[in-house]
Amino acid sequence: MTDNNIPTLRLRRGKEESLDRLHPWVFSGALTEMPRDIEEGTVVRVAASDGRLIGVGHFQIGSIAVRMLDFADTAIDDAFFARRLAEAYALRRTLGLRRPDNTAFRLVHGEGDFLPGLVVDVYGDTAVVQAHSPGMHFVRDTIARALTELPGAGIANVYYKSETTLPYKARLDPQNDYIIGSYSGNVATENGLKFHIDWLRGQKTGFFVDQRDNRALLGRYSAGRRVLNMFCYTGGFSVYALAGGAKEVVSVDSSAKAVALTEANAELNFPGDTRHRAVAEDAFRHLDAMEHGAYDLIVLDPPAFAKHRSALHNALQGYRRLNARAFEKIAPGGVLFTFSCSQAVSREQFRVAVFSAAAQSRRRVRILHQLTQPADHPVSIYHPEGEYLKGLVLYVE
Ligand code: SAH
């Protein structure tokens, strides 16, 4: 059924190509003109220069003008969001991520779940929702309701957390708050290990769900090792290292709040365990001061060094300098887990930065694993930009 109230934006000639390949973004330069009378977040139709309908999406002011919701004249109503969320949950069931011993997972990963601009992480019976586009901000109540109505998902509370993710200029004034339900405890389980998740004050949705598989892999390398978890945040890698039988685990983060969270999570799983200690210190300062050979398993999981393409050069230097310190100091036979979560840094660029750091140390280094984001952070094959997490596990002689 055609709804005549939906505005249609026309593309310039030849600009339909990427959309015909199902890429979900319309850049502002692709439009014949940037509409002035359409409110940000409105659902629009997109048509090729010859008038052929391409699909529907959320309009916004900025370099991405439309985030496509579907490549047909689909009605964007409550049923649409309920359907997409049900599909997203069906995938997580396929992945076996909702289990008594695993209650933390990503339910919606934006474009990877054909819901551009939306992120939903689930912690037990609470879903934390982040809108990255005005369109998703306006449908937050619909999404919250649909989440609590997902059969079998067991979501009772929905916390909306978009104060830092929405475009500042849109003046949407989002308030971080519960849309449905209220606080009902904040301990979630990941692969049988427990974590306090602080969605009220923590970064992102409170936890880095995306390192789940990589943390599990680290656990398998931990037995008998002295582990340094650099940039520990909530201590995910530290807890897995303790569970894996590490001899000693040192967690470092420049934020005192992160150090406190890490201590609380170590204590939650291994009360009174003296193998672990956490230190609030700058990464470079700690790496410079530590003794050669003090650790035989090191994790480097820094924040995104390049948030934008313009910062790429400095970011690559940063990765090289950081990794060089680890190669210089890690004990012989050591294992280095090193990551980049910068979307602007490609897998190849990251690898080159790590390789030049290794070469600087003149040590023999071999790649054991090449890591990425887990399956609950899927990448739409039509939107390769959705791949952001890169990691290498290296054996250093
Ligand atoms: N590895 C974590 C996620 C890391 S997030 C996990 O698995 O959950 C990045 C962390 O780096 C943040 O907690 C931030 O406080 C910390 N950080 C940022 N700059 C730092 C620096 N210069 N030195 C040490 N820690 C830093």
Tab-separated table of C-alpha atoms and ligand atoms in Angstrom:
chain	number	residue	atom	x	y	z
A	1	MET	CA	0.000	0.000	0.000
A	2	THR	CA	1.406	3.391	-0.931
A	3	ASP	CA	1.483	6.032	1.774
A	4	ASN	CA	1.385	9.408	0.067
A	5	ASN	CA	2.573	11.294	3.128
A	6	ILE	CA	6.082	9.917	2.855
A	7	PRO	CA	8.454	12.331	1.115
A	8	THR	CA	10.554	11.039	-1.778
A	9	LEU	CA	14.210	12.014	-2.179
A	10	ARG	CA	15.647	11.776	-5.665
A	11	LEU	CA	19.193	10.594	-6.419
A	12	ARG	CA	21.492	12.198	-8.939
A	13	ARG	CA	22.099	10.251	-12.095
A	14	GLY	CA	24.368	7.225	-11.528
A	15	LYS	CA	24.163	7.519	-7.740
A	16	GLU	CA	21.896	4.479	-7.390
A	17	GLU	CA	24.735	2.030	-8.049
A	18	SER	CA	25.808	1.314	-4.470
A	19	LEU	CA	22.161	1.122	-3.364
A	20	ASP	CA	21.431	-1.387	-6.104
A	21	ARG	CA	24.165	-3.435	-4.451
A	22	LEU	CA	22.187	-3.080	-1.188
A	23	HIS	CA	24.661	-0.791	0.561
A	24	PRO	CA	22.508	0.884	3.228
A	25	TRP	CA	23.786	4.503	3.170
A	26	VAL	CA	22.774	7.414	0.939
A	27	PHE	CA	25.405	10.159	1.125
A	28	SER	CA	24.164	13.742	0.985
A	29	GLY	CA	26.152	14.361	-2.214
A	30	ALA	CA	24.148	11.646	-3.976
A	31	LEU	CA	20.873	13.565	-3.619
A	32	THR	CA	19.674	16.062	-6.251
A	33	GLU	CA	19.192	18.468	-3.370
A	34	MET	CA	19.280	18.324	0.401
A	35	PRO	CA	15.671	18.833	1.521
A	36	ARG	CA	15.157	21.750	3.927
A	37	ASP	CA	11.629	21.042	5.051
A	38	ILE	CA	12.025	17.451	6.228
A	39	GLU	CA	12.626	16.872	9.900
A	40	GLU	CA	15.607	14.694	10.864
A	41	GLY	CA	14.560	11.161	11.689
A	42	THR	CA	11.616	11.154	9.242
A	43	VAL	CA	11.027	8.065	7.104
A	44	VAL	CA	11.646	8.886	3.442
A	45	ARG	CA	11.467	7.069	0.132
A	46	VAL	CA	14.556	7.059	-2.056
A	47	ALA	CA	14.181	7.029	-5.845
A	48	ALA	CA	16.693	6.780	-8.692
A	49	SER	CA	17.063	9.701	-11.130
A	50	ASP	CA	14.519	8.078	-13.461
A	51	GLY	CA	11.957	7.855	-10.651
A	52	ARG	CA	12.391	4.137	-9.975
A	53	LEU	CA	11.769	3.428	-6.270
A	54	ILE	CA	14.818	2.070	-4.453
A	55	GLY	CA	13.552	1.768	-0.903
A	56	VAL	CA	12.806	3.479	2.390
A	57	GLY	CA	15.007	4.795	5.162
A	58	HIS	CA	15.564	7.283	7.972
A	59	PHE	CA	16.521	10.793	6.873
A	60	GLN	CA	19.202	12.753	8.713
A	61	ILE	CA	21.312	15.851	8.223
A	62	GLY	CA	24.973	15.052	7.730
A	63	SER	CA	27.254	13.243	5.352
A	64	ILE	CA	24.991	10.172	5.541
A	65	ALA	CA	21.609	11.595	4.542
A	66	VAL	CA	19.560	8.392	4.584
A	67	ARG	CA	20.100	5.090	6.383
A	68	MET	CA	18.120	2.522	4.432
A	69	LEU	CA	15.686	0.338	6.340
A	70	ASP	CA	14.488	-1.715	3.379
A	71	PHE	CA	14.959	-1.968	-0.368
A	72	ALA	CA	11.227	-2.033	-1.146
A	73	ASP	CA	8.254	0.198	-0.418
A	74	THR	CA	7.869	-1.349	3.022
A	75	ALA	CA	5.712	0.277	5.697
A	76	ILE	CA	7.974	1.363	8.573
A	77	ASP	CA	5.581	0.748	11.428
A	78	ASP	CA	5.567	-1.106	14.758
A	79	ALA	CA	5.222	-4.446	12.949
A	80	PHE	CA	8.346	-3.704	10.885
A	81	PHE	CA	10.498	-3.216	14.000
A	82	ALA	CA	8.951	-6.219	15.750
A	83	ARG	CA	9.811	-8.335	12.696
A	84	ARG	CA	13.412	-7.152	12.444
A	85	LEU	CA	13.983	-7.650	16.175
A	86	ALA	CA	12.526	-11.152	15.996
A	87	GLU	CA	14.941	-11.930	13.129
A	88	ALA	CA	17.846	-10.556	15.164
A	89	TYR	CA	16.881	-12.704	18.139
A	90	ALA	CA	16.444	-15.785	15.930
A	91	LEU	CA	20.096	-15.403	14.875
A	92	ARG	CA	21.276	-15.208	18.516
A	93	ARG	CA	19.330	-18.386	19.242
A	94	THR	CA	21.043	-20.053	16.304
A	95	LEU	CA	24.336	-18.935	17.824
A	96	GLY	CA	23.350	-20.457	21.175
A	97	LEU	CA	24.086	-17.263	23.061
A	98	ARG	CA	21.090	-17.224	25.398
A	99	ARG	CA	21.958	-19.916	27.947
A	100	PRO	CA	21.846	-20.162	31.734
A	101	ASP	CA	25.649	-19.758	31.737
A	102	ASN	CA	25.635	-16.932	29.147
A	103	THR	CA	23.242	-14.029	29.648
A	104	ALA	CA	25.271	-11.233	27.995
A	105	PHE	CA	25.110	-10.804	24.217
A	106	ARG	CA	24.516	-8.243	21.487
A	107	LEU	CA	20.997	-8.523	20.144
A	108	VAL	CA	21.176	-5.787	17.504
A	109	HIS	CA	24.330	-4.686	15.699
A	110	GLY	CA	23.122	-1.827	13.467
A	111	GLU	CA	23.581	-2.428	9.764
A	112	GLY	CA	24.641	-6.015	10.536
A	113	ASP	CA	21.057	-6.656	11.633
A	114	PHE	CA	19.484	-4.445	8.952
A	115	LEU	CA	18.616	-1.855	11.592
A	116	PRO	CA	21.092	0.946	10.826
A	117	GLY	CA	21.623	3.317	13.731
A	118	LEU	CA	20.531	0.877	16.440
A	119	VAL	CA	22.557	-1.105	18.979
A	120	VAL	CA	21.019	-3.349	21.641
A	121	ASP	CA	23.010	-5.308	24.214
A	122	VAL	CA	21.269	-7.726	26.568
A	123	TYR	CA	22.423	-8.341	30.142
A	124	GLY	CA	20.193	-10.870	31.877
A	125	ASP	CA	16.663	-9.441	31.853
A	126	THR	CA	17.781	-5.933	30.894
A	127	ALA	CA	18.317	-4.623	27.357
A	128	VAL	CA	20.468	-1.525	26.890
A	129	VAL	CA	19.482	0.416	23.759
A	130	GLN	CA	21.678	2.926	21.942
A	131	ALA	CA	20.408	5.051	19.068
A	132	HIS	CA	23.011	6.442	16.692
A	133	SER	CA	20.475	8.139	14.389
A	134	PRO	CA	17.569	10.530	15.018
A	135	GLY	CA	15.260	8.046	13.253
A	136	MET	CA	15.988	5.347	15.818
A	137	HIS	CA	15.652	7.892	18.647
A	138	PHE	CA	12.076	8.650	17.584
A	139	VAL	CA	11.043	4.979	17.557
A	140	ARG	CA	12.705	4.136	20.900
A	141	ASP	CA	9.385	3.401	22.624
A	142	THR	CA	8.291	1.064	19.824
A	143	ILE	CA	11.624	-0.746	20.024
A	144	ALA	CA	11.467	-1.009	23.811
A	145	ARG	CA	8.004	-2.535	23.688
A	146	ALA	CA	8.967	-4.966	20.912
A	147	LEU	CA	12.015	-6.063	22.938
A	148	THR	CA	9.932	-6.978	25.980
A	149	GLU	CA	7.490	-8.840	23.732
A	150	LEU	CA	10.133	-11.024	22.029
A	151	PRO	CA	9.101	-14.593	22.831
A	152	GLY	CA	11.724	-16.425	24.880
A	153	ALA	CA	14.144	-13.495	25.154
A	154	GLY	CA	13.206	-12.802	28.762
A	155	ILE	CA	13.697	-9.027	28.533
A	156	ALA	CA	11.830	-7.201	31.307
A	157	ASN	CA	13.698	-3.880	31.514
A	158	VAL	CA	14.830	-1.563	28.740
A	159	TYR	CA	17.408	1.123	29.505
A	160	TYR	CA	17.867	3.839	26.884
A	161	LYS	CA	21.404	5.241	26.702
A	162	SER	CA	21.925	7.633	23.809
A	163	GLU	CA	23.198	10.848	25.395
A	164	THR	CA	26.608	10.411	23.798
A	165	THR	CA	25.721	8.504	20.622
A	166	LEU	CA	23.225	10.812	18.884
A	167	PRO	CA	24.400	13.651	16.644
A	168	TYR	CA	24.906	16.590	18.961
A	169	LYS	CA	23.556	19.134	16.484
A	170	ALA	CA	20.196	17.390	16.171
A	171	ARG	CA	19.236	18.828	19.616
A	172	LEU	CA	17.202	15.767	20.492
A	173	ASP	CA	18.015	16.031	24.183
A	174	PRO	CA	17.882	12.285	24.838
A	175	GLN	CA	17.730	11.380	28.513
A	176	ASN	CA	19.473	8.246	29.688
A	177	ASP	CA	16.736	6.370	31.531
A	178	TYR	CA	14.602	3.252	31.722
A	179	ILE	CA	11.878	3.250	29.068
A	180	ILE	CA	10.342	0.083	30.501
A	181	GLY	CA	10.932	-1.487	33.912
A	182	SER	CA	13.673	-0.452	36.301
A	183	TYR	CA	16.938	-1.597	37.848
A	184	SER	CA	16.784	-5.297	38.719
A	185	GLY	CA	20.406	-6.146	39.455
A	186	ASN	CA	23.397	-5.843	37.188
A	187	VAL	CA	25.250	-9.143	37.235
A	188	ALA	CA	25.415	-10.926	33.885
A	189	THR	CA	27.088	-14.207	33.032
A	190	GLU	CA	29.455	-14.814	30.143
A	191	ASN	CA	30.631	-18.366	29.496
A	192	GLY	CA	29.918	-19.171	33.134
A	193	LEU	CA	31.869	-16.180	34.498
A	194	LYS	CA	30.065	-13.356	36.281
A	195	PHE	CA	30.374	-9.630	35.637
A	196	HIS	CA	28.934	-6.486	37.213
A	197	ILE	CA	27.725	-4.429	34.250
A	198	ASP	CA	27.491	-0.697	34.885
A	199	TRP	CA	25.240	0.576	32.102
A	200	LEU	CA	24.397	3.675	34.135
A	201	ARG	CA	27.944	5.034	34.299
A	202	GLY	CA	30.092	2.712	32.162
A	203	GLN	CA	31.379	3.177	28.622
A	204	LYS	CA	29.237	2.101	25.671
A	205	THR	CA	26.458	-0.112	27.037
A	206	GLY	CA	28.552	-0.978	30.097
A	207	PHE	CA	30.560	-3.933	28.832
A	208	PHE	CA	32.606	-4.899	25.787
A	209	VAL	CA	30.525	-7.859	24.673
A	210	ASP	CA	32.569	-7.995	21.476
A	211	GLN	CA	35.608	-9.600	23.129
A	212	ARG	CA	33.736	-12.692	24.393
A	213	ASP	CA	35.306	-15.242	22.031
A	214	ASN	CA	38.749	-13.659	22.309
A	215	ARG	CA	38.579	-13.702	26.105
A	216	ALA	CA	37.697	-17.409	25.956
A	217	LEU	CA	40.729	-18.027	23.736
A	218	LEU	CA	42.955	-16.147	26.180
A	219	GLY	CA	41.656	-18.357	28.989
A	220	ARG	CA	43.051	-21.362	27.146
A	221	TYR	CA	46.548	-19.819	27.004
A	222	SER	CA	46.612	-18.714	30.639
A	223	ALA	CA	47.578	-21.822	32.625
A	224	GLY	CA	50.714	-21.157	34.656
A	225	ARG	CA	51.377	-17.818	32.980
A	226	ARG	CA	52.040	-14.348	34.376
A	227	VAL	CA	49.446	-12.187	32.632
A	228	LEU	CA	49.345	-8.447	31.981
A	229	ASN	CA	45.910	-7.168	30.937
A	230	MET	CA	46.547	-3.675	29.606
A	231	PHE	CA	43.480	-1.392	29.122
A	232	CYS	CA	41.475	-3.749	31.323
A	233	TYR	CA	38.242	-1.665	31.673
A	234	THR	CA	35.870	-4.106	33.463
A	235	GLY	CA	38.542	-6.802	33.675
A	236	GLY	CA	37.039	-9.245	31.202
A	237	PHE	CA	40.361	-10.700	30.074
A	238	SER	CA	41.638	-10.788	33.684
A	239	VAL	CA	38.741	-12.909	34.926
A	240	TYR	CA	39.176	-15.400	32.071
A	241	ALA	CA	42.929	-15.547	32.787
A	242	LEU	CA	42.239	-16.355	36.450
A	243	ALA	CA	39.708	-18.995	35.403
A	244	GLY	CA	42.266	-20.438	32.990
A	245	GLY	CA	44.780	-21.014	35.787
A	246	ALA	CA	47.124	-18.035	35.439
A	247	LYS	CA	49.907	-17.822	37.998
A	248	GLU	CA	49.567	-14.058	38.343
A	249	VAL	CA	47.316	-11.430	36.713
A	250	VAL	CA	48.006	-7.699	36.665
A	251	SER	CA	45.260	-5.448	35.278
A	252	VAL	CA	46.080	-1.890	34.213
A	253	ASP	CA	43.827	0.988	33.202
A	254	SER	CA	44.310	4.748	33.442
A	255	SER	CA	40.802	5.094	34.866
A	256	ALA	CA	40.433	4.488	38.611
A	257	LYS	CA	36.775	3.612	38.011
A	258	ALA	CA	37.791	0.857	35.585
A	259	VAL	CA	40.303	-0.495	38.090
A	260	ALA	CA	37.580	-0.637	40.752
A	261	LEU	CA	35.254	-2.473	38.327
A	262	THR	CA	38.004	-4.966	37.507
A	263	GLU	CA	38.684	-5.601	41.189
A	264	ALA	CA	34.976	-6.113	41.832
A	265	ASN	CA	34.696	-8.598	38.956
A	266	ALA	CA	37.775	-10.566	40.015
A	267	GLU	CA	36.354	-10.693	43.548
A	268	LEU	CA	32.912	-11.755	42.279
A	269	ASN	CA	34.376	-14.850	40.603
A	270	PHE	CA	37.428	-15.574	42.762
A	271	PRO	CA	36.875	-14.132	46.228
A	272	GLY	CA	40.094	-13.481	48.105
A	273	ASP	CA	42.281	-14.729	45.254
A	274	THR	CA	45.725	-13.175	45.724
A	275	ARG	CA	46.859	-13.943	42.163
A	276	HIS	CA	45.192	-10.751	40.925
A	277	ARG	CA	45.942	-7.071	41.392
A	278	ALA	CA	44.780	-3.997	39.497
A	279	VAL	CA	46.691	-0.766	38.976
A	280	ALA	CA	45.486	2.677	37.857
A	281	GLU	CA	48.247	3.848	35.562
A	282	ASP	CA	48.925	5.092	32.051
A	283	ALA	CA	49.708	2.261	29.639
A	284	PHE	CA	52.955	3.702	28.281
A	285	ARG	CA	54.182	4.584	31.740
A	286	HIS	CA	53.519	1.030	32.955
A	287	LEU	CA	55.119	-0.624	29.931
A	288	ASP	CA	58.192	1.611	30.198
A	289	ALA	CA	58.665	0.936	33.908
A	290	MET	CA	58.111	-2.837	33.924
A	291	GLU	CA	60.972	-5.278	33.923
A	292	HIS	CA	62.020	-7.322	30.902
A	293	GLY	CA	60.446	-10.759	31.057
A	294	ALA	CA	57.968	-9.863	33.826
A	295	TYR	CA	55.033	-11.292	31.843
A	296	ASP	CA	54.576	-14.201	29.484
A	297	LEU	CA	51.064	-13.327	28.355
A	298	ILE	CA	50.172	-9.731	27.474
A	299	VAL	CA	46.847	-8.311	26.293
A	300	LEU	CA	46.748	-4.926	24.558
A	301	ASP	CA	43.165	-3.817	23.948
A	302	PRO	CA	43.325	-0.022	23.701
A	303	PRO	CA	40.435	2.342	22.947
A	304	ALA	CA	39.989	3.301	19.274
A	305	PHE	CA	43.081	5.351	18.425
A	306	ALA	CA	41.412	6.635	15.231
A	307	LYS	CA	37.796	7.706	15.617
A	308	HIS	CA	37.947	9.320	12.156
A	309	ARG	CA	39.906	8.850	8.986
A	310	SER	CA	41.766	12.128	9.592
A	311	ALA	CA	43.436	10.603	12.678
A	312	LEU	CA	44.623	7.509	10.805
A	313	HIS	CA	48.319	8.356	10.560
A	314	ASN	CA	48.680	9.124	14.271
A	315	ALA	CA	46.645	6.062	15.166
A	316	LEU	CA	48.970	3.751	13.226
A	317	GLN	CA	51.981	5.339	14.950
A	318	GLY	CA	50.220	4.778	18.273
A	319	TYR	CA	49.657	1.079	17.574
A	320	ARG	CA	53.267	0.695	16.486
A	321	ARG	CA	54.677	2.401	19.590
A	322	LEU	CA	52.419	0.478	21.953
A	323	ASN	CA	53.142	-2.926	20.442
A	324	ALA	CA	56.876	-2.214	20.212
A	325	ARG	CA	56.970	-1.901	24.020
A	326	ALA	CA	55.281	-5.282	24.425
A	327	PHE	CA	57.611	-7.043	21.948
A	328	GLU	CA	60.585	-5.532	23.741
A	329	LYS	CA	59.534	-6.675	27.218
A	330	ILE	CA	57.537	-9.926	26.890
A	331	ALA	CA	59.277	-13.068	28.229
A	332	PRO	CA	60.710	-15.580	25.711
A	333	GLY	CA	57.982	-17.997	24.647
A	334	GLY	CA	55.436	-15.300	25.459
A	335	VAL	CA	52.054	-14.829	23.832
A	336	LEU	CA	50.759	-11.391	22.861
A	337	PHE	CA	47.065	-10.700	22.258
A	338	THR	CA	46.884	-7.349	20.462
A	339	PHE	CA	43.765	-5.544	19.205
A	340	SER	CA	42.439	-2.533	17.344
A	341	CYS	CA	38.779	-1.539	17.482
A	342	SER	CA	39.202	1.504	15.200
A	343	GLN	CA	36.830	1.155	12.270
A	344	ALA	CA	39.012	3.578	10.267
A	345	VAL	CA	42.049	1.263	10.566
A	346	SER	CA	41.936	-1.664	8.140
A	347	ARG	CA	42.995	-5.189	9.039
A	348	GLU	CA	46.012	-4.790	6.736
A	349	GLN	CA	47.052	-1.429	8.177
A	350	PHE	CA	46.864	-2.798	11.710
A	351	ARG	CA	48.915	-5.811	10.731
A	352	VAL	CA	51.602	-3.614	9.159
A	353	ALA	CA	51.750	-1.457	12.329
A	354	VAL	CA	52.193	-4.567	14.498
A	355	PHE	CA	54.754	-6.031	12.079
A	356	SER	CA	56.905	-2.922	12.161
A	357	ALA	CA	56.759	-2.991	15.955
A	358	ALA	CA	57.887	-6.641	15.905
A	359	ALA	CA	60.710	-5.894	13.450
A	360	GLN	CA	61.960	-3.133	15.729
A	361	SER	CA	62.473	-5.710	18.500
A	362	ARG	CA	64.348	-8.115	16.179
A	363	ARG	CA	62.619	-11.051	17.903
A	364	ARG	CA	61.168	-14.095	16.174
A	365	VAL	CA	57.434	-13.538	16.018
A	366	ARG	CA	54.766	-15.818	14.591
A	367	ILE	CA	51.028	-15.364	14.109
A	368	LEU	CA	48.980	-17.977	15.957
A	369	HIS	CA	45.486	-16.550	15.443
A	370	GLN	CA	43.839	-13.728	13.523
A	371	LEU	CA	40.868	-12.499	15.491
A	372	THR	CA	37.760	-10.494	14.782
A	373	GLN	CA	34.391	-9.603	16.301
A	374	PRO	CA	32.039	-12.412	17.378
A	375	ALA	CA	28.994	-13.647	15.483
A	376	ASP	CA	26.537	-11.536	17.500
A	377	HIS	CA	28.266	-8.533	15.848
A	378	PRO	CA	27.544	-9.726	12.283
A	379	VAL	CA	28.756	-7.850	9.224
A	380	SER	CA	26.259	-7.421	6.408
A	381	ILE	CA	28.031	-8.552	3.272
A	382	TYR	CA	26.716	-5.377	1.609
A	383	HIS	CA	28.190	-3.167	4.336
A	384	PRO	CA	31.826	-4.164	4.885
A	385	GLU	CA	32.293	-1.014	7.023
A	386	GLY	CA	30.562	-2.984	9.799
A	387	GLU	CA	33.750	-4.935	10.456
A	388	TYR	CA	35.786	-3.063	13.050
A	389	LEU	CA	37.490	-5.374	15.570
A	390	LYS	CA	40.870	-6.809	14.562
A	391	GLY	CA	43.219	-8.849	16.663
A	392	LEU	CA	46.410	-10.879	16.379
A	393	VAL	CA	47.720	-13.538	18.732
A	394	LEU	CA	51.488	-13.700	18.402
A	395	TYR	CA	54.098	-16.115	19.702
A	396	VAL	CA	57.260	-14.262	20.654
A	397	GLU	CA	60.521	-16.169	21.054
B	1	SAH	N1	39.771	-4.718	27.230
B	1	SAH	C1	38.533	-4.166	27.724
B	1	SAH	C2	38.049	-2.969	26.914
B	1	SAH	C3	39.053	-1.839	26.816
B	1	SAH	S1	38.320	-0.278	26.578
B	1	SAH	C4	37.475	-5.266	27.799
B	1	SAH	O1	37.685	-6.409	27.330
B	1	SAH	O2	36.410	-4.992	28.332
B	1	SAH	C5	39.692	0.770	26.678
B	1	SAH	C6	40.149	1.114	28.084
B	1	SAH	O3	41.399	1.797	27.960
B	1	SAH	C7	39.247	2.057	28.877
B	1	SAH	O4	38.860	1.434	30.077
B	1	SAH	C8	40.117	3.300	29.167
B	1	SAH	O5	39.943	3.812	30.479
B	1	SAH	C9	41.516	2.740	29.011
B	1	SAH	N2	42.557	3.715	28.627
B	1	SAH	C10	42.458	4.725	27.732
B	1	SAH	N3	43.650	5.342	27.596
B	1	SAH	C11	44.534	4.708	28.414
B	1	SAH	C12	45.928	4.862	28.705
B	1	SAH	N4	46.647	5.814	28.117
B	1	SAH	N5	46.494	4.015	29.577
B	1	SAH	C13	45.773	3.043	30.183
B	1	SAH	N6	44.453	2.855	29.948
B	1	SAH	C14	43.836	3.675	29.084
